[in-house]
Coordinates of C-alpha atoms in Angstrom, one line a residue:
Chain A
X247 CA -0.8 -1.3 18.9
X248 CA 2.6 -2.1 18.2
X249 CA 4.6 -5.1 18.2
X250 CA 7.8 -5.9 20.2
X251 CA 7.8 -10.0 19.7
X252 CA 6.1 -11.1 17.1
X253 CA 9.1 -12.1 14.6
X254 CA 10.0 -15.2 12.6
X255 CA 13.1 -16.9 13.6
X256 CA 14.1 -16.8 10.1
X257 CA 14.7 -14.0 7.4
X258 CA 11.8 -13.6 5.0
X259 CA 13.9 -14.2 1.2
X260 CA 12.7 -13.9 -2.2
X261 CA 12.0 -18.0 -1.8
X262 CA 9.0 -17.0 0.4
X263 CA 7.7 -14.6 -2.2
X264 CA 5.2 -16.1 -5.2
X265 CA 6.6 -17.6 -8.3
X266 CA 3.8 -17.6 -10.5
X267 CA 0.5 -15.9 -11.4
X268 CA -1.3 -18.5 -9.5
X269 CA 0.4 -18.4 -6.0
X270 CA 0.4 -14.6 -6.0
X271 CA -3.3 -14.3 -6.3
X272 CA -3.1 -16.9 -3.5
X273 CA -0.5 -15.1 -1.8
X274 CA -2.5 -11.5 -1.8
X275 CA -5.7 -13.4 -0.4
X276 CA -4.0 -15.1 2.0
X277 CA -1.8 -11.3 3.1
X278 CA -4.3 -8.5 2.3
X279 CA -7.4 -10.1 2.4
X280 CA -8.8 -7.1 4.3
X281 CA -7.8 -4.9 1.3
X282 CA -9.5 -7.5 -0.5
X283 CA -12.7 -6.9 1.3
X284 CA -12.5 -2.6 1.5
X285 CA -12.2 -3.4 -2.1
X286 CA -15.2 -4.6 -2.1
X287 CA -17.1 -3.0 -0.1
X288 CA -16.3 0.2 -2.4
X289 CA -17.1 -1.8 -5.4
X290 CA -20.7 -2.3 -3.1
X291 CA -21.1 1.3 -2.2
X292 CA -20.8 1.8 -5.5
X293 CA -23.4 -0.6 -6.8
X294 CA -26.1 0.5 -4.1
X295 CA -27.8 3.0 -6.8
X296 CA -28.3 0.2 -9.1
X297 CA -29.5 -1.8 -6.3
X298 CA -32.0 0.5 -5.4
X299 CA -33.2 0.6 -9.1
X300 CA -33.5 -2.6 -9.2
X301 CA -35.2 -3.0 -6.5
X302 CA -37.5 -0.1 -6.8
X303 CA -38.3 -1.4 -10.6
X304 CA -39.3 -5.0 -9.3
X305 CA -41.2 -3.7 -6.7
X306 CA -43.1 -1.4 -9.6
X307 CA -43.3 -4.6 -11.8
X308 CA -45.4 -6.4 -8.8
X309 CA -47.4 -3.7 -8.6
X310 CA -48.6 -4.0 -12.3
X311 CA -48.4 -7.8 -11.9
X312 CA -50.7 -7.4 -8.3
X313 CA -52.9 -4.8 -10.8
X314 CA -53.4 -7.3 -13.1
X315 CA -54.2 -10.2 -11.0
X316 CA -56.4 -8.3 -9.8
X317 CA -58.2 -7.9 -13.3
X318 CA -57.3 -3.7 -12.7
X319 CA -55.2 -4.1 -16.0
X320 CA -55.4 -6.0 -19.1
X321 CA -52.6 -8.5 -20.1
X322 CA -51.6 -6.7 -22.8
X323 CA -51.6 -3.2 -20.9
X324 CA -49.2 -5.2 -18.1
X325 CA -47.2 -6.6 -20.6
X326 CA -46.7 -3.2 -22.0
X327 CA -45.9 -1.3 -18.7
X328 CA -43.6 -4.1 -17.4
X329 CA -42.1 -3.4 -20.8
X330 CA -41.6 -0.1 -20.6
X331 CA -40.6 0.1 -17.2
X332 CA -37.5 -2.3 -17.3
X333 CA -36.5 0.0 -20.2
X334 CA -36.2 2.7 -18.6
X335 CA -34.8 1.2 -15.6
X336 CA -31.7 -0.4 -17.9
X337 CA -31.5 3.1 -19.7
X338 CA -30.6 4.9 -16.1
X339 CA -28.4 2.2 -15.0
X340 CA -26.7 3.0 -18.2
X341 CA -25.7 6.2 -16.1
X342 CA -25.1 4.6 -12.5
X343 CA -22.8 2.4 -14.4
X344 CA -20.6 5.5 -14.9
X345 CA -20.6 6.0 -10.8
X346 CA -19.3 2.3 -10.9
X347 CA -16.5 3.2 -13.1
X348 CA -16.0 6.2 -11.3
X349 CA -14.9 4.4 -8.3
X350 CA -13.3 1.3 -10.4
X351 CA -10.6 3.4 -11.7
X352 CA -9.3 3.9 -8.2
X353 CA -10.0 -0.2 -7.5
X354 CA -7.3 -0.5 -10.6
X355 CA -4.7 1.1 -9.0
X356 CA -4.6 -0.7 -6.0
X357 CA -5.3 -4.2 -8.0
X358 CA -2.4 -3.3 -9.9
X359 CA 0.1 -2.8 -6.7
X360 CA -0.7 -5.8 -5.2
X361 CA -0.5 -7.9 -7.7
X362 CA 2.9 -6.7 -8.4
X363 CA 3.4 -7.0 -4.7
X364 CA 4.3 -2.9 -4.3
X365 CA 3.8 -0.7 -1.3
X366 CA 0.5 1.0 -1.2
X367 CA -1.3 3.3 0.7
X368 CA -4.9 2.4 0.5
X369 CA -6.7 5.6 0.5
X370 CA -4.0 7.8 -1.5
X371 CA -3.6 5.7 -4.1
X372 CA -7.3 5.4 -4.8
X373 CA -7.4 9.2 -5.2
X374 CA -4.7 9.2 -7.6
X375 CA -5.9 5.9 -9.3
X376 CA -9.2 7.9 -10.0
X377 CA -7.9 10.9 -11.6
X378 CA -5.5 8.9 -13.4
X379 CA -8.0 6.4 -15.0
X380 CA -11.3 7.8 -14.8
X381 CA -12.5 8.4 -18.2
X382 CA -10.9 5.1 -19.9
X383 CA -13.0 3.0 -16.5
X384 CA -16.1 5.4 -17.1
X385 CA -16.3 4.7 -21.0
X386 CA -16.1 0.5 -20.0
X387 CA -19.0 0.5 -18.0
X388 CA -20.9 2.7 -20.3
X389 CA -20.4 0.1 -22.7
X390 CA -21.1 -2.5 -20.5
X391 CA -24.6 -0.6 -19.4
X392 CA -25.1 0.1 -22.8
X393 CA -24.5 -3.8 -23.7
X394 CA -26.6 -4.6 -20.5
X395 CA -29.7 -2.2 -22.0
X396 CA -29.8 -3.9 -25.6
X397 CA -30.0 -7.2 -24.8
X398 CA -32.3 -7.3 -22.2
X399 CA -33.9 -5.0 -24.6
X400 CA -34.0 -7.7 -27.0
X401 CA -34.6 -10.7 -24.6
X402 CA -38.1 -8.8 -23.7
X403 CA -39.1 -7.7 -27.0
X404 CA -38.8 -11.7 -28.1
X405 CA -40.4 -12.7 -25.3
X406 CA -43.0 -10.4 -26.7
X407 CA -42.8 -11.0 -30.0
X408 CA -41.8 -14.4 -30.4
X409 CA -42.0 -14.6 -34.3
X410 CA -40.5 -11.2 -35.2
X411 CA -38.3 -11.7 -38.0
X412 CA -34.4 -11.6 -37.2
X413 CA -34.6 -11.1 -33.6
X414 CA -33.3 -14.6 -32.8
X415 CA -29.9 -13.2 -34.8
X416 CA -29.8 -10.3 -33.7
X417 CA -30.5 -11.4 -30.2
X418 CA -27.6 -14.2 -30.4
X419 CA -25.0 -11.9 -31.6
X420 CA -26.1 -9.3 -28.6
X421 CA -25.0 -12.7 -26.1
X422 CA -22.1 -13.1 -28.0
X423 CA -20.7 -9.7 -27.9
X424 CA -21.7 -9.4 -24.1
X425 CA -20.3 -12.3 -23.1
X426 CA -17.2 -11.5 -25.3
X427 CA -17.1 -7.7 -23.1
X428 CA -16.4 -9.5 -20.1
X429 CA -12.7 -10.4 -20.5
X430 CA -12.2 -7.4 -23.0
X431 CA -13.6 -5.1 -20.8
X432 CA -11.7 -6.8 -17.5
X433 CA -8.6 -6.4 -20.4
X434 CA -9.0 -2.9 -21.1
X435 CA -9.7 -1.9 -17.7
X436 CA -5.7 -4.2 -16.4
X437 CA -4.6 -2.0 -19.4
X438 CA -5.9 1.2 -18.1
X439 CA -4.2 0.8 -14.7
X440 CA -0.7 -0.4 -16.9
X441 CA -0.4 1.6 -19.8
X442 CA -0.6 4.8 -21.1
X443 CA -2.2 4.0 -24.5
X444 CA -5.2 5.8 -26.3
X445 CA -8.2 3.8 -25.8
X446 CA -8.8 2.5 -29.3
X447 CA -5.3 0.7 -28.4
X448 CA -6.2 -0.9 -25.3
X449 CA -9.5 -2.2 -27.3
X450 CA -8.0 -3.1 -29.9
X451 CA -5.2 -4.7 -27.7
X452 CA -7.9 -6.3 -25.9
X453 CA -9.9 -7.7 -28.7
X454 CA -6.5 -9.5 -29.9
X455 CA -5.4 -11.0 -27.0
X456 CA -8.5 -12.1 -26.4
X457 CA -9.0 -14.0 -29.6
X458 CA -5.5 -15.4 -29.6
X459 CA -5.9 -16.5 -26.0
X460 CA -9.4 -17.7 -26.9
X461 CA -10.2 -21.4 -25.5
X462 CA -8.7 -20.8 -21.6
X463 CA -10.1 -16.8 -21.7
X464 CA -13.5 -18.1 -22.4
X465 CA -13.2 -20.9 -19.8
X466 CA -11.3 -18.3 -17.7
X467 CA -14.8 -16.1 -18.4
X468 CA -17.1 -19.0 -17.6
X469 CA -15.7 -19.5 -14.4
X470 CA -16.5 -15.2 -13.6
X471 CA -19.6 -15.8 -14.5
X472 CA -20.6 -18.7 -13.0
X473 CA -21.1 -17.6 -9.2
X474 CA -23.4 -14.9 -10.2
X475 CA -25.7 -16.8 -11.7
X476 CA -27.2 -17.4 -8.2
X477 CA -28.8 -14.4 -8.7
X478 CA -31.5 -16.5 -10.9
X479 CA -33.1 -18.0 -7.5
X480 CA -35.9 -16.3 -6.8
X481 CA -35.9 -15.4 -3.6
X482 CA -36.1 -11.6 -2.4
X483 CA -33.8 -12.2 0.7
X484 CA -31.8 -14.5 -0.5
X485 CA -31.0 -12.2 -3.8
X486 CA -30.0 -9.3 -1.8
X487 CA -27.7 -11.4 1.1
X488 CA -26.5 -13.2 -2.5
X489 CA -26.1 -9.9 -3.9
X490 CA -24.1 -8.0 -0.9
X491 CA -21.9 -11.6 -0.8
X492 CA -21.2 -11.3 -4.6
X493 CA -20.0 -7.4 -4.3
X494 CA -18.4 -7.4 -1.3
X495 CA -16.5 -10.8 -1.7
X496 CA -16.3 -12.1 -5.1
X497 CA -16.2 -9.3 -6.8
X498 CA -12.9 -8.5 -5.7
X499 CA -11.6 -11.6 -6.4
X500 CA -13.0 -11.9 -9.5
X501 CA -11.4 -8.8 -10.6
X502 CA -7.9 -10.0 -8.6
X503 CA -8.1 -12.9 -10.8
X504 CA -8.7 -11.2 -13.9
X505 CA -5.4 -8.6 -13.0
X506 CA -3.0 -12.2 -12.5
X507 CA -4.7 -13.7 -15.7
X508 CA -4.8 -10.7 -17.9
X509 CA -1.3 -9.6 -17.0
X510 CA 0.3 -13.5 -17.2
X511 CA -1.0 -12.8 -20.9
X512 CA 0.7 -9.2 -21.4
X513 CA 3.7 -10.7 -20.0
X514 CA 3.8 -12.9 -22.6
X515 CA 2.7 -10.8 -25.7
X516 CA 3.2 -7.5 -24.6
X517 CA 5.9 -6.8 -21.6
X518 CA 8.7 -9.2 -22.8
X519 CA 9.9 -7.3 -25.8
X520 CA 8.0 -4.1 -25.4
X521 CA 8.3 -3.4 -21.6
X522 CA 10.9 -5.5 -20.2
X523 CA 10.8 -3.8 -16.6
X524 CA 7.1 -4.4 -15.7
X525 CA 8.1 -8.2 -17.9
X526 CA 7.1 -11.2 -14.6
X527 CA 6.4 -8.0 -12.0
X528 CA 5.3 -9.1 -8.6
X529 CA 6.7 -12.9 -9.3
X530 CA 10.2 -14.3 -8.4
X531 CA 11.3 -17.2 -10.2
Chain B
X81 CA 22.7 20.3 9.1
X82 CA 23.2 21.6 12.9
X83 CA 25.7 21.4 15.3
X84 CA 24.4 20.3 18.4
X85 CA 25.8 21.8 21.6
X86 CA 24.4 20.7 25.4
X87 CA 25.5 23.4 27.7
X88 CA 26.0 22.4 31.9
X89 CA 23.2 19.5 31.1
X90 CA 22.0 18.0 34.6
X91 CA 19.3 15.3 34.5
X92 CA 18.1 13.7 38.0
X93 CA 16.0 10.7 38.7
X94 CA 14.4 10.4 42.1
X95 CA 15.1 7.0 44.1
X96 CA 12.6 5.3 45.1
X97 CA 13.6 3.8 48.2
X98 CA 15.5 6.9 49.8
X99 CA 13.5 9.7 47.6
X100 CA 17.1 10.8 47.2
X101 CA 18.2 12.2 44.1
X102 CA 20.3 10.6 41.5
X103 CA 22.4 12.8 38.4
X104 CA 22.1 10.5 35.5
X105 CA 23.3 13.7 33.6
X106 CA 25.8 16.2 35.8
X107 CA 26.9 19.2 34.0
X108 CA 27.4 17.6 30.4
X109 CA 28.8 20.0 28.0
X110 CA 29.7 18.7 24.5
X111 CA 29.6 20.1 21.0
X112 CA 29.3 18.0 17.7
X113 CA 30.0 19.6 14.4
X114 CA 27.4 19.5 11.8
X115 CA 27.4 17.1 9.5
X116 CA 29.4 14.1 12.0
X117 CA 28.8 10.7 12.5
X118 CA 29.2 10.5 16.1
X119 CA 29.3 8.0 18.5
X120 CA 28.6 8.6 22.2
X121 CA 30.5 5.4 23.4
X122 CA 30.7 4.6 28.0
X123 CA 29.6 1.5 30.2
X124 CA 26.4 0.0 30.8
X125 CA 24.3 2.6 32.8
X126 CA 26.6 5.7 32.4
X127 CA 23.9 8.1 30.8
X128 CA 24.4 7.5 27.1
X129 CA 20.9 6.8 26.5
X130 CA 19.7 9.6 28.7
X131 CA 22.0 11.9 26.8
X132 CA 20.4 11.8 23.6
X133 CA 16.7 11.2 24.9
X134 CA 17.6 14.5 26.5
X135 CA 18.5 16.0 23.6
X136 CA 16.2 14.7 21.1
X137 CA 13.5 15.5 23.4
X138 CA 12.2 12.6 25.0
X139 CA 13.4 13.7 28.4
X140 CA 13.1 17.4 30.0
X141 CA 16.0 18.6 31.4
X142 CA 16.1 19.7 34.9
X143 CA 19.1 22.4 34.0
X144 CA 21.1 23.3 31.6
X145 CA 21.0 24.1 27.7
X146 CA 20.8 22.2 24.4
X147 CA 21.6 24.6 21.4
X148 CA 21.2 23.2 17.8
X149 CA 23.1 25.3 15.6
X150 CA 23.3 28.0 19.0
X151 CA 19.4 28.2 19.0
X152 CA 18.3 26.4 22.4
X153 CA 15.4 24.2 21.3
X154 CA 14.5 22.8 24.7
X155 CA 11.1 24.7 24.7
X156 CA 10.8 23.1 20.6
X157 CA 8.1 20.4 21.0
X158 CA 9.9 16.9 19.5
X159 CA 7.7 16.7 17.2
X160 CA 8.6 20.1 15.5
X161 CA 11.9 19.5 15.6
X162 CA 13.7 17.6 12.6
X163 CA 15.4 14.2 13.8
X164 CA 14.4 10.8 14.3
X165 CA 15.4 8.0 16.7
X166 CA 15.5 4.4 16.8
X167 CA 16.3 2.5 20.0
X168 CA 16.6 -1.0 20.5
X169 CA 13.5 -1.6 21.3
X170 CA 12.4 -0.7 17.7
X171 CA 8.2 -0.7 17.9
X172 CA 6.8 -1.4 14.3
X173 CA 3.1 -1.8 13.5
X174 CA 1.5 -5.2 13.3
X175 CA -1.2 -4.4 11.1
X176 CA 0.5 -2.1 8.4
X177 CA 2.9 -3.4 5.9
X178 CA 6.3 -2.6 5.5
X179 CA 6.0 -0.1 3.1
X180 CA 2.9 1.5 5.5
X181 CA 5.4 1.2 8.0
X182 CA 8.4 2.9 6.5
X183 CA 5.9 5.5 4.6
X184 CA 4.1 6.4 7.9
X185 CA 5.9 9.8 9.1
X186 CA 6.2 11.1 5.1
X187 CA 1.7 10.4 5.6
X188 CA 1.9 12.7 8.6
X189 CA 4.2 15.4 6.6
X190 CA 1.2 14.6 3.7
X191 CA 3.6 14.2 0.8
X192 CA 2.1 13.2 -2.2
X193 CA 1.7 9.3 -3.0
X194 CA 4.8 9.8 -5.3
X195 CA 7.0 11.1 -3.7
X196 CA 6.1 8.8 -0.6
X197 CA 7.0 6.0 -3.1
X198 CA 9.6 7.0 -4.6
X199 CA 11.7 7.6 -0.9
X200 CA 10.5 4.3 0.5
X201 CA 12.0 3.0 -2.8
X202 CA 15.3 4.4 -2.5
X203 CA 15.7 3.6 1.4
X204 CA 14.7 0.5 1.4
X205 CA 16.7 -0.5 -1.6
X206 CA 19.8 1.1 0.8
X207 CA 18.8 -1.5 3.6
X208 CA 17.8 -4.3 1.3
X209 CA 14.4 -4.3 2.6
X210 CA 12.7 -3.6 -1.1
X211 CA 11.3 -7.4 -1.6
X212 CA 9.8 -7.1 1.6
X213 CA 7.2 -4.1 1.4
X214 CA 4.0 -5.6 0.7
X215 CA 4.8 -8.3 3.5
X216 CA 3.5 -7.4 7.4
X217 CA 6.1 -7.2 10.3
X218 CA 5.8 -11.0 11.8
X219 CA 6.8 -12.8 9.0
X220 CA 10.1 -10.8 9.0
X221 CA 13.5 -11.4 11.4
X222 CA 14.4 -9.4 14.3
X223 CA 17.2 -8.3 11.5
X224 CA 14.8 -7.6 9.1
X225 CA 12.5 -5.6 11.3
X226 CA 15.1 -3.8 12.9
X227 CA 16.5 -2.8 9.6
X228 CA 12.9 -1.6 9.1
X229 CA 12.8 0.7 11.8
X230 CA 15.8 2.3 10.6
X231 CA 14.3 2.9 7.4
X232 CA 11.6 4.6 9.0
X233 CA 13.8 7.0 10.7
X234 CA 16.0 7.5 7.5
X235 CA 13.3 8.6 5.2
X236 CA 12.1 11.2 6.6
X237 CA 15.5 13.1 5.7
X238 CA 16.1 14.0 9.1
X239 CA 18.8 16.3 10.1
X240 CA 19.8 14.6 13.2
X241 CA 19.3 10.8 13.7
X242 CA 19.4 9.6 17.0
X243 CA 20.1 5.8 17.2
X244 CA 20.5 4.0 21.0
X245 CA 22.4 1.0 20.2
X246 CA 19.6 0.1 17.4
X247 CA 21.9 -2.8 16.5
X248 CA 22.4 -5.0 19.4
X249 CA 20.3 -7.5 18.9
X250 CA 21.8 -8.6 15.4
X251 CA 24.3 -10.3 14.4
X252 CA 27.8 -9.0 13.6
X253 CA 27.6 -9.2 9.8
X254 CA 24.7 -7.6 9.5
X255 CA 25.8 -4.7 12.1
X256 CA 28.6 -4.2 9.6
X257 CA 26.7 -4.1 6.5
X258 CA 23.9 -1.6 8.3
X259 CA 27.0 0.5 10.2
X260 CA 28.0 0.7 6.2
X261 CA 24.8 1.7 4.8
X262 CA 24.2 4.0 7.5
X263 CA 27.2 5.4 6.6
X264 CA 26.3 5.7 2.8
X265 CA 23.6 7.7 4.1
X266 CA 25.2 9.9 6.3
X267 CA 27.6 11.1 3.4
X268 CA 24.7 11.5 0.7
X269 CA 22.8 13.8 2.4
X270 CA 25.1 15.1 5.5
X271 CA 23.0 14.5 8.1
X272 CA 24.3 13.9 11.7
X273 CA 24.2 10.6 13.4
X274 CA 24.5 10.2 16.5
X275 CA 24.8 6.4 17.5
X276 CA 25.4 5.5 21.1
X277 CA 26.9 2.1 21.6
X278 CA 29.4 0.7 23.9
X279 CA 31.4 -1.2 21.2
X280 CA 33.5 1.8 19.6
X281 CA 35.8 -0.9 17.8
X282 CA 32.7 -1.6 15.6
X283 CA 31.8 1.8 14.5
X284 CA 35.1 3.4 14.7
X285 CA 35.6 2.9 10.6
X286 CA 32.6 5.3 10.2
X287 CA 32.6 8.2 12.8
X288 CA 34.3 10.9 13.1
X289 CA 33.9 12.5 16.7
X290 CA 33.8 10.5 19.8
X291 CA 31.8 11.3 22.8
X292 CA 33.2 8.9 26.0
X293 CA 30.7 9.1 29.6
X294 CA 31.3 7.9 32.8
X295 CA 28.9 8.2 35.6
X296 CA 26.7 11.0 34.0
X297 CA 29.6 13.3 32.5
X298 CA 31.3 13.4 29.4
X299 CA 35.0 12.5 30.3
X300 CA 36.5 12.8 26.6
X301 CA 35.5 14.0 23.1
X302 CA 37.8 14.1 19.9
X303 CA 37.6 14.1 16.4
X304 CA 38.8 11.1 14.1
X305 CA 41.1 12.6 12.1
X306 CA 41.3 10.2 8.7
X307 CA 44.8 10.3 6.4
X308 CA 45.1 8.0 4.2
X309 CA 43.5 4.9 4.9
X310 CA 45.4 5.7 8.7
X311 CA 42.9 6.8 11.8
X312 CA 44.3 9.6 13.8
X313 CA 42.1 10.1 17.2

């Protein structure tokens, strides 16, 4: 249990410790991985009532596919219930989103300490993270499950309706503003965990630094999105070990990522002149 | 903080060999003020460090009386009393981090996150430990991790702090500078210290009541009288 010999021959300095945003997310991987993975694993607990939603609303959809194969159903009453039941699926994830959020405000906390390379103590801080950030993390992910609910909404109504007029706009300005959430919402959320602000602020915060950052935050958001898309394959078993991978592993380092980028960019436009303490954190240069 | 007082103190270890009995403590009587930096100072093997396991606990006594503040506390389990000790042999975690390590007794007394924060901050900025918090134990020095283990002991704001020659191992600059901190300490909050060692010419800027042993008994105790700048024994 303890250690009496393990000791480096030489004192650890500041010359050992990161000196940019890079090598600290490097460095945390590489020294609390674990944390990195009870991270996730939260994150997954989390996630297992949408999971199950999921699940049980695929299962329903083979059902009515099975029904109609069978010549049980007409096309257009499959078409209908398939319709109707990924609806309401999306519409209660809207809420398990919220659990999500929930336990995402404690997450920040402990994102935030290690990426300024403070003490922590894992299970303590999560509490406190929680009732400090809740309803700011809660109100993200609503919008995020609200975003998720419109435009798969929308991507099912043109599949159904191929000619209806407009939807092709609408529908394209629904993918732009989703995909835009991603590093606003990954923005307010670093905010929440920094900043006292009202939540308008950290929005509007977020929408600005976004735009201004715009050309490496939308590579920067390509690159978060790009594992999970190989949630496409379809394969049952391969979806859920895919799915359990992408919670318990790179979700967490997704969102470790997203702290060292979205705070390298408050640094620079925020905590320089406005917050000089917190200005480089967790960096020695 | 208390004045500790061992009355008629006898400690025996059985021999092996001849099953005899051996005093490693004989009849040791000794008061320290409240509030001293004391240094229990004798040979190699002349009881020192069975003296103040004794008293803080770690040993039963087979006779005699330890009195903090005149309450005997020999029937007080260790763990209910108030001091700490740190030996040589410092022991820290492997798999916590510094700051788990340091932060580990305030978890036990369940302070809030805080307030655990806030007092790991201020004693390890004392031991210039504070860069090292979110690092684990191997990557640090024997130095380093010593100076960890006193940091442990120290934040607990204990009111006696036992340390067995906790700085052996290092070298004599950074004895100094820790003997200085410690001292820092000491006069902030006005705890006692009691630090056994058998070099007195290193500590002897600090203390103020010496405690010599030979062969199990105290043989000497005075009080180091400062007047300007000048030490008076």
């Amino acid at each position: 249990m303890f250690n009496k010999n393990k000791k480096a021959k030489t004192d650890f300095t500041i010359e050992n410790l990161p000196s940019n945003r890079l090598e600290s997310f490097w460095d945390i991987i590489r020294n609390h991985f674990s944390k990195i993975l009870e991270l996730g694993f939260i994150l997954f607990v989390s996630s297992i009532p949408i999971i199950i939603n999921t699940i049980i609303t695929n299962i329903n959809v083979v059902g009515i596919e099975n029904d109609y194969s069978l010549g049980l159903i007409t096309e257009t009453d499959a078409i209908n219930q398939i319709f109707s039941i990924y609806n309401i699926s999306n519409l209660i994830n809207i809420f398990l989103f919220l659990l999500i959020g929930f336990v995402l405000a404690g997450c920040i906390r402990i994102f935030r300490k290690l990426v300024w390379q403070e003490g922590l103590l894992f299970w303590q801080d999560f509490k406190v993270g929680i009732v400090q950030n809740y309803k700011p993390s809660m109100i993200t992910l609503f919008i995020i499950g609200l975003l998720n609910f419109i435009l798969q909404y929308l991507i099912r109504l043109l599949q159904m309706n191929p000619n209806l007029n407009g939807i092709n706009v609408i529908l394209a300005i629904v993918i732009v503003i989703t995909v835009y959430m991603v590093p606003l919402s990954l923005m307010i959320l670093v905010q929440t965990s920094i900043y006292d602000l009202p939540y308008t602020h950290k929005v509007k915060n977020g929408f600005l630094l976004a735009m201004r950052t715009a050309p490496k935050t939308f590579l920067f958001t390509i690159i978060l999105i790009v594992p999970w898309s190989i949630l496409l394959i379809k394969n049952n078993t391969f979806f859920l070990i895919a799915l359990v991978v992408l919670f318990i592993l790179f979700l967490p380092i997704e969102i470790l990522g997203s702290f060292e980028y979205s705070i390298s960019i408050f640094d620079t436009y925020i905590n320089k002149d406005n917050y000089p303490t917190i200005y480089e954190k967790g960096i020695w240069k | 903080m208390p004045k500790i007082e061992t009355i008629k103190l006898n400690k025996y270890y059985e021999e092996k060999k001849s099953k005899s009995l051996i005093a490693a403590l004989y009849d040791v009587s000794l008061t320290i003020p409240d509030k001293s930096f004391a240094a229990i100072i004798g040979e190699s093997g002349c009881g020192k460090t069975t003296l103040i396991k004794t008293i803080n606990g770690l040993y039963k006594p087979d006779d005699g009386k330890i009195l903090f503040d005149n309450k005997n506390i020999i029937n007080i389990p260790v763990q209910e009393r108030n001091i700490s000790y740190v030996s040589q042999e410092y022991a820290l975690y492997p798999n916590m981090t510094i700051f788990e390590n340091i932060a580990y007794p305030l978890k036990l007394q369940k302070l809030t996150i805080d307030e655990i924060t806030q007092r790991v901050n201020e004693v390890s900025k004392l031991l210039e430990i504070d860069i090292l918090l979110s690092r684990k134990p191997k990557v640090l020095s024997g130095g380093q991790q010593q100076r960890v283990a006193i940091a442990r002991a120290l934040i607990k704001k204990p009111e006696i702090i036992f340390l067995d020659e906790p700085l052996a191992n290092l070298d004599p600059v950074i004895r100094s500078s820790i003997l200085k901190k410690l001292s820092l300490w000491h006069k902030r909050w006005n705890n006692n210290i009691v630090y056994v060692t058998h070099k007195l010419d290193e500590v002897m800027p600090y203390v103020d009541y010496i405690i010599e042993m030979n062969n199990g008994s105290v043989i000497h105790e005075k009080k180091v009288i400062r007047n300007k700048g000048e030490i008076n024994e």
